[in-house]
Structures are given as structure tokens and as C-alpha cells.
Short mmCIF file of C-alpha atoms in Angstrom, two decimals:
data_model
loop_
_atom_site.label_atom_id
_atom_site.label_comp_id
_atom_site.label_asym_id
_atom_site.label_seq_id
_atom_site.Cartn_x
_atom_site.Cartn_y
_atom_site.Cartn_z
CA MET A 1 -43.41 -17.77 4.20
CA LYS A 2 -39.78 -17.01 3.56
CA ASN A 3 -38.72 -14.83 0.66
CA ASP A 4 -35.92 -16.73 -1.23
CA THR A 5 -34.76 -13.52 -3.01
CA SER A 6 -33.72 -11.92 0.32
CA ILE A 7 -30.51 -13.98 0.30
CA GLU A 8 -29.49 -12.61 -3.10
CA GLN A 9 -30.08 -8.97 -2.07
CA HIS A 10 -27.64 -8.96 0.79
CA PRO A 11 -23.94 -8.51 0.26
CA ALA A 12 -21.50 -11.32 0.82
CA PRO A 13 -21.27 -12.49 4.38
CA HIS A 14 -18.70 -10.86 6.60
CA ARG A 15 -16.75 -14.06 6.89
CA PHE A 16 -15.53 -13.53 3.31
CA ARG A 17 -13.98 -10.28 4.41
CA ILE A 18 -11.84 -12.00 7.01
CA ILE A 19 -9.50 -13.37 4.35
CA PRO A 20 -8.58 -9.92 2.95
CA ALA A 21 -8.28 -8.60 6.58
CA VAL A 22 -5.88 -11.38 7.48
CA LEU A 23 -3.91 -10.77 4.26
CA LEU A 24 -3.76 -7.08 5.04
CA ILE A 25 -2.37 -7.75 8.55
CA MET A 26 0.25 -10.18 7.14
CA TYR A 27 1.15 -7.74 4.39
CA LEU A 28 1.63 -4.87 6.88
CA TYR A 29 3.81 -7.06 9.06
CA LEU A 30 6.01 -8.02 6.08
CA LEU A 31 6.09 -4.43 4.77
CA THR A 32 7.17 -3.12 8.21
CA ARG A 33 9.80 -5.81 8.44
CA ILE A 34 11.18 -4.88 5.01
CA ILE A 35 11.04 -1.08 5.34
CA LEU A 36 11.92 -0.42 8.95
CA PHE A 37 13.89 -3.54 9.90
CA LYS A 38 15.53 -4.20 6.53
CA GLY A 39 14.30 -7.83 6.52
CA ASN A 40 15.33 -8.61 10.11
CA PRO A 41 12.75 -9.78 12.66
CA ILE A 42 10.53 -7.01 13.99
CA ASP A 43 11.84 -5.69 17.34
CA PRO A 44 9.77 -2.90 18.83
CA GLY A 45 12.54 -2.35 21.35
CA VAL A 46 14.77 -0.97 18.56
CA ILE A 47 12.21 1.67 17.66
CA GLN A 48 11.58 2.46 21.32
CA SER A 49 15.23 2.90 22.15
CA GLN A 50 15.84 5.06 19.04
CA LEU A 51 12.83 7.22 19.90
CA MET A 52 14.02 7.58 23.51
CA LEU A 53 17.44 8.61 22.21
CA TRP A 54 15.76 11.27 20.00
CA LEU A 55 13.60 12.53 22.86
CA GLN A 56 16.65 12.90 25.15
CA HIS A 57 18.73 14.52 22.39
CA PRO A 58 16.35 16.28 19.89
CA GLU A 59 19.27 17.92 18.17
CA VAL A 60 20.23 14.61 16.66
CA ILE A 61 17.42 15.11 14.14
CA HIS A 62 19.69 17.57 12.31
CA THR A 63 22.16 14.76 11.63
CA ARG A 64 19.63 12.63 9.77
CA THR A 65 19.73 12.27 6.01
CA VAL A 66 16.56 13.84 4.44
CA ASN A 67 15.45 14.37 0.90
CA LEU A 68 12.69 16.96 0.59
CA THR A 69 13.19 17.68 -3.12
CA PRO A 70 10.65 15.79 -5.24
CA PHE A 71 12.12 13.62 -8.02
CA ARG A 72 15.75 14.12 -6.88
CA GLU A 73 16.38 10.54 -5.97
CA ILE A 74 14.16 9.19 -8.73
CA THR A 75 16.15 11.14 -11.32
CA ARG A 76 19.46 10.16 -9.69
CA GLY A 77 18.35 6.53 -9.67
CA TRP A 78 17.19 6.70 -13.25
CA ASN A 79 20.58 8.16 -14.32
CA ARG A 80 22.44 5.40 -12.39
CA LEU A 81 20.57 2.63 -14.10
CA SER A 82 23.25 2.32 -16.74
CA LEU A 83 25.98 2.03 -14.12
CA HIS A 84 24.26 -0.14 -11.48
CA PRO A 85 21.14 -1.55 -13.12
CA THR A 86 20.37 -4.19 -10.56
CA GLY A 87 20.55 -2.28 -7.29
CA THR A 88 19.12 0.90 -8.61
CA SER A 89 16.19 -0.65 -10.40
CA LEU A 90 15.49 -2.82 -7.38
CA GLN A 91 15.27 0.32 -5.22
CA LEU A 92 13.06 2.28 -7.66
CA ILE A 93 10.76 -0.59 -8.64
CA GLY A 94 10.80 -2.04 -5.10
CA ASN A 95 9.31 1.14 -3.75
CA ILE A 96 6.42 0.79 -6.27
CA VAL A 97 5.92 -2.94 -5.99
CA ALA A 98 5.92 -2.88 -2.20
CA PHE A 99 2.66 -0.90 -2.12
CA VAL A 100 0.84 -2.69 -4.95
CA PRO A 101 -0.80 -5.23 -2.53
CA LEU A 102 -2.21 -2.30 -0.47
CA GLY A 103 -3.94 -0.95 -3.55
CA MET A 104 -5.50 -4.36 -4.14
CA LEU A 105 -6.44 -5.18 -0.53
CA ILE A 106 -8.27 -1.93 0.31
CA PRO A 107 -10.94 -2.39 -2.34
CA LEU A 108 -11.37 -6.02 -1.28
CA LEU A 109 -12.16 -4.85 2.25
CA LEU A 110 -14.69 -2.15 1.22
CA HIS A 111 -18.21 -2.38 0.19
CA SER A 112 -18.02 -0.02 -2.83
CA ARG A 113 -14.98 -1.63 -4.44
CA LEU A 114 -14.72 0.35 -7.61
CA SER A 115 -15.06 3.78 -5.98
CA SER A 116 -12.30 3.21 -3.41
CA GLY A 117 -9.45 4.73 -5.53
CA ILE A 118 -9.25 7.94 -3.49
CA LEU A 119 -9.05 5.96 -0.30
CA VAL A 120 -6.22 3.89 -1.81
CA VAL A 121 -4.27 7.04 -2.62
CA PHE A 122 -4.84 8.44 0.90
CA CYS A 123 -3.97 5.18 2.68
CA SER A 124 -0.87 4.59 0.53
CA LEU A 125 0.40 8.11 1.18
CA LEU A 126 -0.46 7.95 4.89
CA LEU A 127 1.22 4.57 5.38
CA SER A 128 4.26 5.59 3.46
CA LEU A 129 4.49 8.87 5.40
CA SER A 130 4.27 6.97 8.69
CA TYR A 131 7.25 4.79 7.61
CA GLU A 132 9.23 7.80 6.49
CA VAL A 133 8.60 9.74 9.69
CA THR A 134 9.52 6.74 11.77
CA GLN A 135 12.82 6.44 9.76
CA LEU A 136 13.44 10.18 10.34
CA LEU A 137 12.77 10.10 14.07
CA THR A 138 14.59 6.90 14.79
CA GLY A 139 17.50 7.25 12.36
CA ILE A 140 16.97 3.66 11.07
CA GLY A 141 16.47 4.88 7.52
CA ILE A 142 16.35 7.96 5.37
CA PHE A 143 13.30 10.29 5.01
CA ASP A 144 12.83 10.55 1.21
CA VAL A 145 9.91 12.41 -0.34
CA ASP A 146 10.50 10.35 -3.50
CA ASP A 147 9.65 7.26 -1.47
CA LEU A 148 6.31 8.88 -0.74
CA LEU A 149 5.69 9.41 -4.43
CA LEU A 150 6.78 5.94 -5.51
CA ASN A 151 4.89 4.13 -2.64
CA THR A 152 1.73 6.09 -3.45
CA PHE A 153 2.06 5.40 -7.13
CA GLY A 154 2.51 1.68 -6.21
CA GLY A 155 -0.80 1.74 -4.29
CA VAL A 156 -2.51 3.32 -7.29
CA CYS A 157 -1.05 0.60 -9.57
CA GLY A 158 -2.42 -2.05 -7.28
CA TYR A 159 -5.82 -0.43 -7.36
CA ILE A 160 -5.74 -0.26 -11.13
CA LEU A 161 -4.71 -3.96 -11.26
CA PHE A 162 -7.76 -4.68 -9.07
CA ALA A 163 -10.24 -2.23 -10.63
CA ILE A 164 -9.92 -3.05 -14.30
CA PRO A 165 -10.71 -6.80 -13.95
CA ALA A 166 -13.42 -5.96 -11.40
CA PHE A 167 -15.02 -3.39 -13.78
CA ILE A 168 -14.84 -5.82 -16.71
CA ALA A 169 -16.42 -8.64 -14.60
CA LYS A 170 -19.15 -6.25 -13.36
CA SER A 171 -19.87 -5.10 -16.91
CA LEU A 172 -20.04 -8.65 -18.21
CA PHE A 173 -22.32 -9.74 -15.35
CA GLN A 174 -24.67 -6.83 -15.94
CA THR A 175 -24.74 -7.46 -19.70
CA LYS A 176 -25.61 -11.14 -19.12
CA LYS A 177 -28.26 -10.14 -16.61
CA ARG A 178 -29.88 -7.69 -19.07
CA ASN A 179 -29.67 -9.94 -22.13
CA PRO A 180 -30.40 -13.48 -20.97
CA ILE A 181 -29.92 -16.19 -23.56
CA ILE A 182 -33.31 -17.23 -24.94
CA ARG A 183 -33.59 -20.97 -25.21
CA SER A 184 -36.19 -22.71 -27.28
#
């Protein structure tokens, strides 16, 4: 005899995790296109040629623009908001908004969704760092520690946007499960 409750005890089938995985791949593609290629089509040859140039002439790294002072560009951008509100706010907010989807997709892919906040922080920081180092080594952008801060904050915001409704839904479901409506 089959036990009908065995189906309810198992987590959702793996096929339901395919959608978040595909969304993550699409998101990473678009993010790479925006951050490294400034909206142009992705061309790995550009990165390869820039890396080869750097390997042949490592002294060129000293000519790259780098910001290693936390909050320097954030403060500068905040002060420029009155002069150039559109461009500056787009840069500041864009760095946050760009990583919000990552903070939402990671918990969707994991089994313990509500406890994945630390992983979101780590992945957001690591992904942002990989983009910043690539920009530093290739010279196709500026290494900015403030981008690391804003991107990581964006990932955390995405996690919060995911976790609060998930927590509320979980709480409501458990309350309904404990206090079933008695019908007469």
C-alpha cells in the first residue's frame, strides 16, 4: 500500500528550480552586458585582448583609475545630486538596483530560503568584486570600492524584498495549519 502523505513531505520537485536557475543565468548575462560592456553585446575577445595587453605590460595597471576610499564617490554623488540629479542618481541608484534581483534569486534557488541572507551578502560582494577586478585589469571601467558597497547593499535589499513576504506567508500558513477553521 502506498502512503499518500509521502508526497507532501518532500520538497518541491527539482523542475521548479529550473525557472530561477534560468532567470539567474539571464540576469548574469544582462548584468555583465551592462557593467562590463556598457550595454553593448558581450564580446569575450575584448576582455581577452585587454587582459593580454595587461599581461604584456603590467605597468599599465598604474594608469587605471581606482577609488579605494569607502564612501568617497557616494558622498561626491550625493553632493552632485542638486547639480546633475538625473545622471548622478541613476549611477547611485543603478548600482543598488542592479543587484536587487540577485538577492531575490539566491533564496529561490536554495532549500532554506529564509536563512540564506548571509549567502546573499557573500555572493553579492563576490560578484561585484569580480566585476570591479575585471574592470581594473582590463581598463574597461573603474575599480570603485563604493560600487562594492552599493552592489552588496542592493543584494541585501533584494533579499529583504524576498524574505519579508516569504516570512509573512510562512507565518500565515503555519497559523492556519495550527488553527483550522471548525465547521459545524
